[in-house]
Coordinates of C-alpha atoms in Angstrom, one line a residue:
M1 CA 30.9 13.5 16.8
Q2 CA 29.5 13.9 20.3
A3 CA 29.8 11.0 22.8
L4 CA 26.9 8.7 22.0
K5 CA 25.7 6.5 24.9
I6 CA 22.0 6.1 25.1
P7 CA 20.2 4.0 27.8
V8 CA 17.8 1.4 26.4
R9 CA 15.6 -0.7 28.7
V10 CA 14.6 -4.3 27.9
K11 CA 11.8 -6.0 29.9
E12 CA 10.8 -9.6 29.8
R13 CA 7.2 -9.9 31.0
R14 CA 6.0 -13.3 29.9
G15 CA 8.2 -15.7 31.8
I16 CA 10.0 -16.9 28.7
A17 CA 13.8 -17.0 28.5
R18 CA 14.9 -15.3 25.3
F19 CA 17.9 -16.5 23.2
G20 CA 19.1 -14.2 20.4
E21 CA 15.7 -12.5 20.1
P22 CA 15.6 -9.6 17.5
I23 CA 14.6 -6.2 18.8
R24 CA 13.9 -3.0 16.8
L25 CA 13.2 0.5 18.0
G26 CA 13.5 4.2 17.1
V27 CA 16.1 6.2 19.0
P28 CA 16.1 10.0 19.0
L29 CA 19.3 12.0 18.9
L30 CA 20.3 15.5 19.9
P31 CA 20.9 18.0 17.0
G32 CA 24.5 17.8 15.7
M33 CA 25.1 14.5 17.6
L34 CA 25.6 12.2 14.5
S35 CA 25.8 12.9 10.8
E36 CA 25.0 10.5 8.0
H37 CA 28.6 10.4 7.0
Q38 CA 29.7 9.5 10.6
L39 CA 26.9 6.9 10.7
A40 CA 28.3 5.2 7.6
H41 CA 31.6 4.8 9.3
S42 CA 30.4 3.8 12.8
V43 CA 30.0 0.5 14.5
F44 CA 27.2 0.1 17.0
R45 CA 26.6 -2.3 19.9
L46 CA 24.3 -2.7 22.9
S47 CA 26.1 -3.6 26.2
N48 CA 25.3 -3.9 29.9
A49 CA 27.2 -3.0 33.0
G50 CA 28.5 -6.5 33.3
G51 CA 30.3 -6.3 30.0
C52 CA 27.9 -8.4 27.9
A53 CA 27.6 -7.0 24.4
F54 CA 25.1 -7.6 21.6
V55 CA 25.6 -6.9 17.9
A56 CA 23.6 -3.9 16.6
Q57 CA 23.1 -1.8 13.6
A58 CA 21.5 1.5 12.9
S59 CA 20.0 3.4 10.0
P60 CA 18.7 7.0 9.7
L61 CA 14.9 7.7 9.8
A62 CA 14.7 11.5 10.0
L63 CA 17.1 14.5 10.0
W64 CA 17.3 17.8 12.0
P65 CA 17.4 21.1 10.0
D66 CA 21.2 21.1 10.3
G67 CA 21.4 17.8 8.4
S68 CA 22.3 15.7 11.5
I69 CA 20.3 12.6 12.3
K70 CA 17.2 13.2 14.4
W71 CA 15.9 9.6 14.6
L72 CA 17.8 6.3 14.2
L73 CA 16.3 2.9 13.6
L74 CA 18.2 0.4 15.8
D75 CA 18.3 -3.3 15.2
S76 CA 19.9 -5.9 17.6
V77 CA 19.5 -9.4 18.9
V78 CA 19.6 -9.9 22.7
T79 CA 19.6 -12.8 25.2
I80 CA 17.7 -12.2 28.4
S81 CA 16.4 -14.5 31.2
S82 CA 12.7 -14.8 32.0
N83 CA 11.1 -12.0 34.0
A84 CA 14.3 -9.9 33.8
D85 CA 14.4 -6.1 33.5
I86 CA 17.8 -4.9 32.3
E87 CA 19.3 -1.6 31.1
L88 CA 21.6 -1.6 28.1
V89 CA 23.6 1.2 26.6
M90 CA 23.6 1.9 22.9
E91 CA 27.0 3.2 21.9
V92 CA 29.3 3.7 19.0
V93 CA 32.6 1.8 19.3
P94 CA 35.8 1.9 17.4
T95 CA 35.8 -0.1 14.2
D96 CA 38.5 -2.4 15.6
S97 CA 36.5 -3.2 18.7
E98 CA 35.8 -6.8 19.6
L99 CA 32.2 -7.6 18.7
P100 CA 29.9 -10.7 19.1
E101 CA 30.9 -13.4 16.7
A102 CA 27.5 -14.1 15.2
Q103 CA 26.9 -11.7 12.3
V104 CA 24.9 -11.8 9.2
E105 CA 26.7 -12.2 5.8
V106 CA 25.1 -11.6 2.4
K107 CA 26.3 -12.6 -1.0
Q108 CA 24.5 -11.3 -4.1
L109 CA 24.7 -13.4 -7.2
P110 CA 23.0 -12.9 -10.7
D111 CA 20.4 -15.6 -10.0
R112 CA 20.1 -15.6 -6.2
I113 CA 20.9 -14.0 -2.9
E114 CA 22.7 -16.1 -0.2
I115 CA 22.4 -15.3 3.5
D116 CA 24.5 -16.8 6.3
T117 CA 23.4 -15.9 9.9
G118 CA 26.1 -18.0 11.5
V119 CA 23.7 -20.9 12.2
L120 CA 21.4 -20.8 9.1
R121 CA 22.2 -20.6 5.4
A122 CA 19.4 -19.6 3.0
I123 CA 19.2 -19.2 -0.8
V124 CA 16.5 -16.8 -2.1
A125 CA 16.0 -17.0 -5.9
R126 CA 15.6 -14.0 -8.2
G127 CA 12.9 -15.8 -10.2
G128 CA 10.5 -18.7 -10.2
T129 CA 7.8 -19.7 -7.7
A130 CA 10.0 -21.0 -4.9
I131 CA 10.5 -17.9 -2.8
V132 CA 13.2 -19.5 -0.7
N133 CA 14.9 -22.4 -2.5
S134 CA 17.1 -23.8 0.2
V135 CA 17.6 -23.5 4.0
R136 CA 20.4 -25.4 5.7
V137 CA 21.1 -25.7 9.4
G138 CA 24.5 -27.3 9.8
N139 CA 24.6 -29.9 7.0
V140 CA 20.9 -30.6 7.1
E141 CA 18.7 -29.3 4.2
M142 CA 15.3 -28.3 5.6
L143 CA 13.2 -27.6 2.5
G144 CA 11.9 -29.9 -0.2
Q145 CA 11.9 -29.3 -3.9
S146 CA 9.0 -26.9 -3.9
G147 CA 10.7 -24.7 -1.2
F148 CA 8.7 -22.0 0.3
E149 CA 5.8 -20.8 -1.9
V150 CA 2.9 -18.3 -1.7
A151 CA -0.4 -19.6 -3.1
L152 CA -3.6 -17.8 -4.0
T153 CA -7.0 -19.4 -4.7
D154 CA -9.3 -17.0 -6.5
S155 CA -13.1 -16.9 -6.2
A156 CA -13.5 -19.5 -9.0
G157 CA -11.3 -22.0 -7.2
T158 CA -8.2 -21.5 -9.5
R159 CA -4.9 -21.9 -7.6
L160 CA -2.2 -19.4 -8.5
L161 CA 1.5 -19.2 -7.4
L162 CA 3.4 -16.1 -6.8
E163 CA 6.3 -15.6 -9.2
V164 CA 9.3 -13.5 -8.2
D165 CA 9.6 -10.4 -10.4
D166 CA 12.2 -8.5 -8.4
L167 CA 14.5 -9.2 -5.5
R168 CA 16.8 -6.8 -3.8
V169 CA 18.6 -6.2 -0.4
Q170 CA 16.6 -3.5 1.4
Q171 CA 18.7 -3.3 4.5
T172 CA 21.8 -5.1 5.7
G173 CA 24.2 -5.0 8.6
P174 CA 25.8 -7.3 11.2
A175 CA 22.5 -7.8 13.1
R176 CA 19.8 -8.1 10.4
V177 CA 19.3 -8.4 6.7
T178 CA 16.0 -7.7 5.0
L179 CA 15.2 -8.6 1.4
L180 CA 12.5 -6.9 -0.5
L181 CA 10.6 -9.1 -3.0
T182 CA 7.9 -8.2 -5.4
G183 CA 6.0 -10.6 -7.6
R184 CA 3.0 -11.4 -9.8
W185 CA 0.6 -14.2 -10.0
A186 CA 1.0 -16.9 -12.6
S187 CA -2.3 -16.1 -14.5
H188 CA -3.4 -19.4 -16.1
G189 CA -5.9 -17.3 -18.1
T190 CA -7.3 -15.5 -15.0
D191 CA -7.1 -11.8 -14.2
C192 CA -5.6 -11.2 -10.7
P193 CA -4.8 -7.6 -9.9
L194 CA -3.4 -8.3 -6.4
A195 CA 0.0 -6.7 -5.9
V196 CA 2.2 -8.6 -3.4
Q197 CA 5.3 -7.3 -1.6
M198 CA 7.3 -9.4 0.8
L199 CA 10.0 -8.6 3.3
L200 CA 12.2 -11.5 4.3
S201 CA 14.3 -10.8 7.4
M202 CA 17.0 -12.9 9.0
Y203 CA 19.1 -12.2 12.1
A204 CA 22.5 -12.9 13.5
G205 CA 22.8 -16.2 15.3
S206 CA 19.1 -17.1 14.5
T207 CA 17.5 -19.8 12.5
V208 CA 14.3 -17.7 12.1
I209 CA 13.0 -16.2 8.8
Q210 CA 10.5 -13.4 9.4
V211 CA 8.1 -12.9 6.5
D212 CA 6.1 -9.7 6.2
L213 CA 3.6 -10.1 3.3
R214 CA 1.5 -7.2 2.1
A215 CA -1.4 -7.9 -0.3
R216 CA -2.8 -4.8 -2.0
N217 CA -5.6 -4.1 -4.5
P218 CA -4.2 -1.3 -6.8
R219 CA -7.5 -0.7 -8.5
A220 CA -9.3 2.6 -7.8
A221 CA -12.7 2.1 -6.0
I222 CA -15.8 3.6 -7.7
H223 CA -17.4 4.9 -4.4
A224 CA -20.9 5.1 -6.0
G225 CA -22.9 7.7 -4.1
N226 CA -19.7 8.7 -2.2
L227 CA -20.1 5.6 -0.1
W228 CA -17.2 3.3 1.0
D229 CA -19.3 0.2 1.4
L230 CA -18.2 -3.3 0.7
G231 CA -19.2 -4.7 -2.7
D232 CA -17.6 -2.0 -4.8
P233 CA -17.2 -3.1 -8.4
E234 CA -13.4 -2.7 -8.2
S235 CA -13.0 -4.9 -5.1
Y236 CA -11.2 -8.2 -5.6
L237 CA -12.7 -11.4 -4.2
F238 CA -10.6 -14.5 -3.4
K239 CA -10.9 -17.7 -1.4
D240 CA -7.5 -18.3 0.1
L241 CA -4.0 -16.8 0.4
S242 CA -1.5 -19.1 2.2
L243 CA 2.2 -19.5 2.8
E244 CA 3.3 -23.1 2.0
I245 CA 6.6 -24.5 3.4
G246 CA 7.5 -27.7 1.7
I247 CA 9.9 -29.7 3.9
A248 CA 12.6 -32.2 3.0
T249 CA 10.7 -35.3 4.0
T250 CA 7.2 -36.3 5.2
P251 CA 6.8 -35.1 8.8
E252 CA 7.0 -37.9 11.5
T253 CA 5.4 -35.7 14.2
I254 CA 3.4 -32.5 14.3
S255 CA 3.8 -30.7 17.6
W256 CA 1.4 -27.9 18.4
A257 CA 0.4 -25.5 21.1
T258 CA -2.6 -23.1 21.3
Q259 CA -0.9 -20.6 23.5
S260 CA 2.6 -19.1 23.4
D261 CA 3.3 -20.0 27.0
S262 CA 1.9 -23.5 26.9
P263 CA 3.8 -26.8 26.1
T264 CA 3.4 -28.5 22.8
V265 CA 1.3 -31.6 22.2
D266 CA 2.5 -34.3 19.8
C267 CA 0.3 -35.5 17.0
H268 CA 1.3 -38.4 14.6
Q269 CA -1.4 -37.5 12.1
Y270 CA 0.1 -35.0 9.7
D271 CA -3.3 -33.8 8.2
W272 CA -3.7 -31.4 11.2
K273 CA -5.3 -28.0 11.4
L274 CA -5.9 -25.2 13.8
Y275 CA -8.5 -22.7 12.6
Q276 CA -9.5 -19.4 14.3
D277 CA -12.9 -18.4 13.0
S278 CA -13.6 -15.3 15.3
S279 CA -12.1 -13.3 18.0
G280 CA -13.4 -15.5 20.8
G281 CA -14.5 -12.5 22.8
E282 CA -17.9 -11.9 24.4
S283 CA -19.0 -9.9 21.3
W284 CA -17.5 -12.3 18.8
D285 CA -20.6 -12.3 16.6
S286 CA -20.8 -8.4 16.4
S287 CA -22.4 -6.9 13.4
N288 CA -18.9 -5.5 12.7
H289 CA -18.3 -8.9 11.0
T290 CA -20.5 -8.9 7.9
A291 CA -19.9 -9.3 4.2
S292 CA -21.2 -7.1 1.4
D293 CA -24.4 -9.1 1.2
G294 CA -25.1 -8.5 4.9
Q295 CA -24.3 -12.0 5.9
A296 CA -22.1 -12.8 8.9
T297 CA -18.5 -13.8 8.2
V298 CA -18.1 -15.7 11.5
R299 CA -19.6 -19.1 12.3
F300 CA -18.5 -20.0 15.8
R301 CA -16.8 -18.5 18.8
G302 CA -13.0 -18.9 18.9
F303 CA -10.8 -21.7 17.4
K304 CA -10.9 -25.4 16.7
V305 CA -8.0 -28.0 16.4
S306 CA -8.7 -31.1 14.3
T307 CA -7.2 -33.8 12.2
Q308 CA -8.8 -35.5 9.2
E309 CA -8.7 -38.9 10.9
S310 CA -9.7 -38.1 14.5
G311 CA -11.9 -35.0 14.1
L312 CA -12.0 -32.3 16.8
L313 CA -9.0 -32.4 19.2
E314 CA -9.5 -29.1 21.1
S315 CA -11.5 -25.9 21.0
G316 CA -11.1 -22.6 22.8
F317 CA -11.5 -18.9 22.5
R318 CA -8.3 -17.1 21.6
A319 CA -5.3 -18.9 20.1
T320 CA -1.7 -17.7 19.9
P321 CA -0.5 -20.9 18.3
R322 CA 2.7 -22.5 16.9
A323 CA 3.1 -25.7 14.9
I324 CA 6.3 -27.7 14.4
A325 CA 6.8 -30.4 11.8
S326 CA 9.6 -32.8 12.9
M327 CA 11.6 -34.9 10.5
T328 CA 14.3 -37.5 11.2
N329 CA 17.1 -35.0 11.4
G330 CA 15.4 -31.7 11.7
W331 CA 12.3 -29.6 12.3
V332 CA 10.4 -26.6 10.9
G333 CA 8.1 -24.4 12.9
A334 CA 5.7 -21.6 12.1
A335 CA 3.7 -19.0 14.0
T336 CA 2.2 -15.6 13.1
R337 CA 1.9 -12.3 14.9
D338 CA -1.6 -11.4 16.3
F339 CA -3.1 -14.7 15.2
W340 CA -6.6 -14.5 16.9
Q341 CA -6.7 -10.7 16.6
N342 CA -6.4 -10.9 12.8
F343 CA -8.9 -13.7 12.4
P344 CA -9.7 -15.7 10.4
K345 CA -6.4 -17.5 10.5
A346 CA -5.2 -21.1 10.0
L347 CA -2.1 -23.2 10.8
R348 CA -2.1 -26.5 8.9
S349 CA 0.2 -29.4 8.2
N350 CA 0.1 -32.1 5.5
S351 CA 2.4 -34.7 4.0
S352 CA 4.4 -32.0 2.3
G353 CA 5.0 -29.7 5.3
L354 CA 3.3 -26.7 6.9
S355 CA 0.8 -24.1 5.6
I356 CA -0.1 -20.8 7.1
G357 CA -3.6 -19.5 6.0
L358 CA -3.3 -15.7 6.1
F359 CA -6.6 -15.5 4.4
P360 CA -7.8 -19.1 5.0
R361 CA -10.1 -21.1 2.8
E362 CA -11.8 -22.4 5.9
A363 CA -13.7 -19.1 6.3
T364 CA -17.4 -19.0 5.5
S365 CA -17.2 -16.3 2.9
L366 CA -14.9 -14.9 0.3
F367 CA -12.3 -12.3 1.2
E368 CA -12.8 -8.8 -0.3
L369 CA -9.9 -6.4 -0.7
Q370 CA -11.5 -3.0 -1.7
G371 CA -9.9 -0.8 -4.3
G372 CA -6.8 0.8 -2.7
E373 CA -7.0 -1.5 0.4
Q374 CA -4.0 -3.4 1.6
K375 CA -3.3 -5.8 4.5
R376 CA 0.1 -6.8 5.9
H377 CA 0.7 -10.1 7.9
T378 CA 3.8 -11.1 9.8
T379 CA 4.9 -14.8 10.0
W380 CA 7.9 -16.5 11.5
I381 CA 9.4 -19.7 10.1
E382 CA 12.0 -21.4 12.3
F383 CA 14.3 -24.2 11.4
G384 CA 16.3 -26.5 13.7
V385 CA 18.0 -29.8 14.3
P386 CA 17.4 -32.1 17.3
G387 CA 18.4 -30.4 20.5
M388 CA 18.0 -26.8 19.3
H389 CA 15.8 -24.4 21.3
V390 CA 12.5 -23.2 19.8
T391 CA 12.3 -19.4 19.9
L392 CA 8.8 -18.9 18.4
P393 CA 7.0 -18.4 21.8
G394 CA 9.2 -15.4 22.5
L395 CA 8.5 -13.9 19.1
Q396 CA 4.8 -14.1 19.6
D397 CA 5.1 -12.2 22.9
P398 CA 8.0 -9.8 22.1
L399 CA 10.2 -8.1 24.6
E400 CA 9.3 -4.6 25.8
V401 CA 12.0 -2.3 24.6
S402 CA 12.2 1.4 25.2
V403 CA 14.5 4.4 25.2
S404 CA 14.7 6.3 28.5
P405 CA 11.9 8.9 28.7
D406 CA 14.4 11.3 30.2
W407 CA 16.6 10.9 27.1
I408 CA 13.6 11.5 24.7
A409 CA 12.7 14.6 26.6
S410 CA 16.3 15.9 26.5
T411 CA 16.6 15.6 22.7
G412 CA 13.5 17.7 21.8
A413 CA 12.7 15.2 19.0
V414 CA 9.1 15.0 20.1
P415 CA 7.7 18.5 20.7
Y416 CA 6.2 19.1 24.1
F417 CA 7.2 15.6 25.3
S418 CA 7.5 15.4 29.1
T419 CA 8.0 12.6 31.5
P420 CA 5.1 12.1 33.9
D421 CA 7.0 13.2 37.0
R422 CA 7.9 16.5 35.3
D423 CA 4.4 17.3 33.8
R424 CA 2.9 20.0 35.9
N425 CA -0.6 19.6 34.3
A426 CA -2.3 17.2 36.6
G427 CA -5.5 17.2 34.4
F428 CA -3.6 16.2 31.4
R429 CA -1.8 13.4 33.3
D430 CA -5.1 12.0 34.5
Y431 CA -6.6 12.2 30.9
L432 CA -3.7 10.2 29.5
A433 CA -3.9 7.7 32.3
A434 CA -7.6 7.2 31.5
I435 CA -6.9 6.6 27.9
L436 CA -4.2 4.0 28.6
E437 CA -5.2 2.3 31.8
G438 CA -8.7 3.3 32.9
K439 CA -11.9 1.3 32.6
D440 CA -12.6 3.0 29.2
A441 CA -9.0 2.6 27.9
V442 CA -8.8 2.4 24.1
V443 CA -7.6 -1.2 24.2
R444 CA -10.6 -2.3 26.4
K445 CA -13.0 -0.5 24.0
R446 CA -12.1 -3.0 21.3
E447 CA -14.2 -5.6 23.2
I448 CA -17.4 -3.5 23.0
I449 CA -17.9 -3.9 19.2
D450 CA -15.3 -6.6 18.8
E451 CA -12.8 -4.4 16.9
Y452 CA -10.9 -7.4 15.7
G453 CA -10.5 -9.3 12.4
W454 CA -8.0 -8.7 9.6
R455 CA -9.8 -5.6 8.4
N456 CA -10.6 -4.0 11.8
F457 CA -7.7 -4.8 14.1
G458 CA -5.7 -1.7 14.8
D459 CA -8.7 0.6 14.4
L460 CA -10.1 2.6 17.3
Y461 CA -13.8 2.5 18.3
A462 CA -15.3 5.7 17.1
D463 CA -17.5 6.4 20.1
H464 CA -16.8 10.1 20.3
E465 CA -20.3 10.9 19.0
A466 CA -21.8 9.2 22.0
V467 CA -20.3 11.7 24.5
K468 CA -23.1 13.4 26.5
H469 CA -25.6 11.6 24.3
T470 CA -28.8 10.2 26.0
G471 CA -31.3 7.8 24.5
D472 CA -30.8 5.1 21.9

């Protein structure tokens, strides 16, 4: 095996100190550098010049023609101060090397899987409606009897719970474990075709559970007249899809913030809600946001925070929120990735705990998943005891992690890849700069037609037909 020491740069841009934050990135390798057999018997770590080391793990993504690994998927957890810019080295070390103490341990049993991250112990059942049955931090049990559930409300108002069909370990190592869960909806006499797949990820030294939920309509769309319009007969309509976290006792305080970098506000009324109805941008009511009947799916610009007793507490345009339910001897927090970008979204609390509306019932119209359409949402649930640091703000604004461009170019893993200082084609450099940073950059174009919302976010504005066009 060739010497493997690859520079990885980590940048903190948001002024938030990070403690054991998970990172993940693809790393290209030279041909012949590492075989799959060697990988299976290797131990990885990330370290800096000062001797600080972070636990890491790697898995193959693609191979070179000679069978050696072309791309690695690297997982690690790092600690970095606010506004820092550090260079780490990814390296293979002897199996008897001293590694960071916090590592993930997994125990597979006939009826459940148990995970220990060093600070959190979780039990995930192989059946039933409680996706996660138990979470303990120290000796404190965080979840109530209902545990962590996924609830669907169909178009007729019937509430269904997801039942676990299959649970398996998808990936495991010292830094991260990911469980793959598939389920079906308890029918109660109703026909629900939605297929749900969930990834539950836990990290060394962390009390966070990351939930990636994918809802998919497996039906084949009819496409009458070769059109892909909304309202297809094989679409599935529903009112709500939420993650519900039942906590051990009734919350004493709900702490919330509307932005990742803002302090929390305490509320002693547990019937609390933050609802994002639209993107909050200048074009929030764009015709992009219409249902199959032509009616608008948005009602107001931005978000509103309210309680049942006091009414409106705050309103604004774009929320990147978190909510924390505090009990006597512990707390449970929740946040989602790209909250306002994937509107509508809701964060809620009640006497039982927290609820995350991925497709929230507060929306003005039903949700339509077309035949073959799917949507994936990422949520973080964090658990702690008094005195523990809340890491949700960092997860909402993740670290910038990259492999050295010079290293990428040297491997040849990306054909024709060149670093800017070595690219002799000035016109091409200017073209790329305009796409990424100019006044017509692709990200800025989202604002023109409000390319946001759960169905649109991630798409590019198809304005190419307007090039050199004059008139309407």
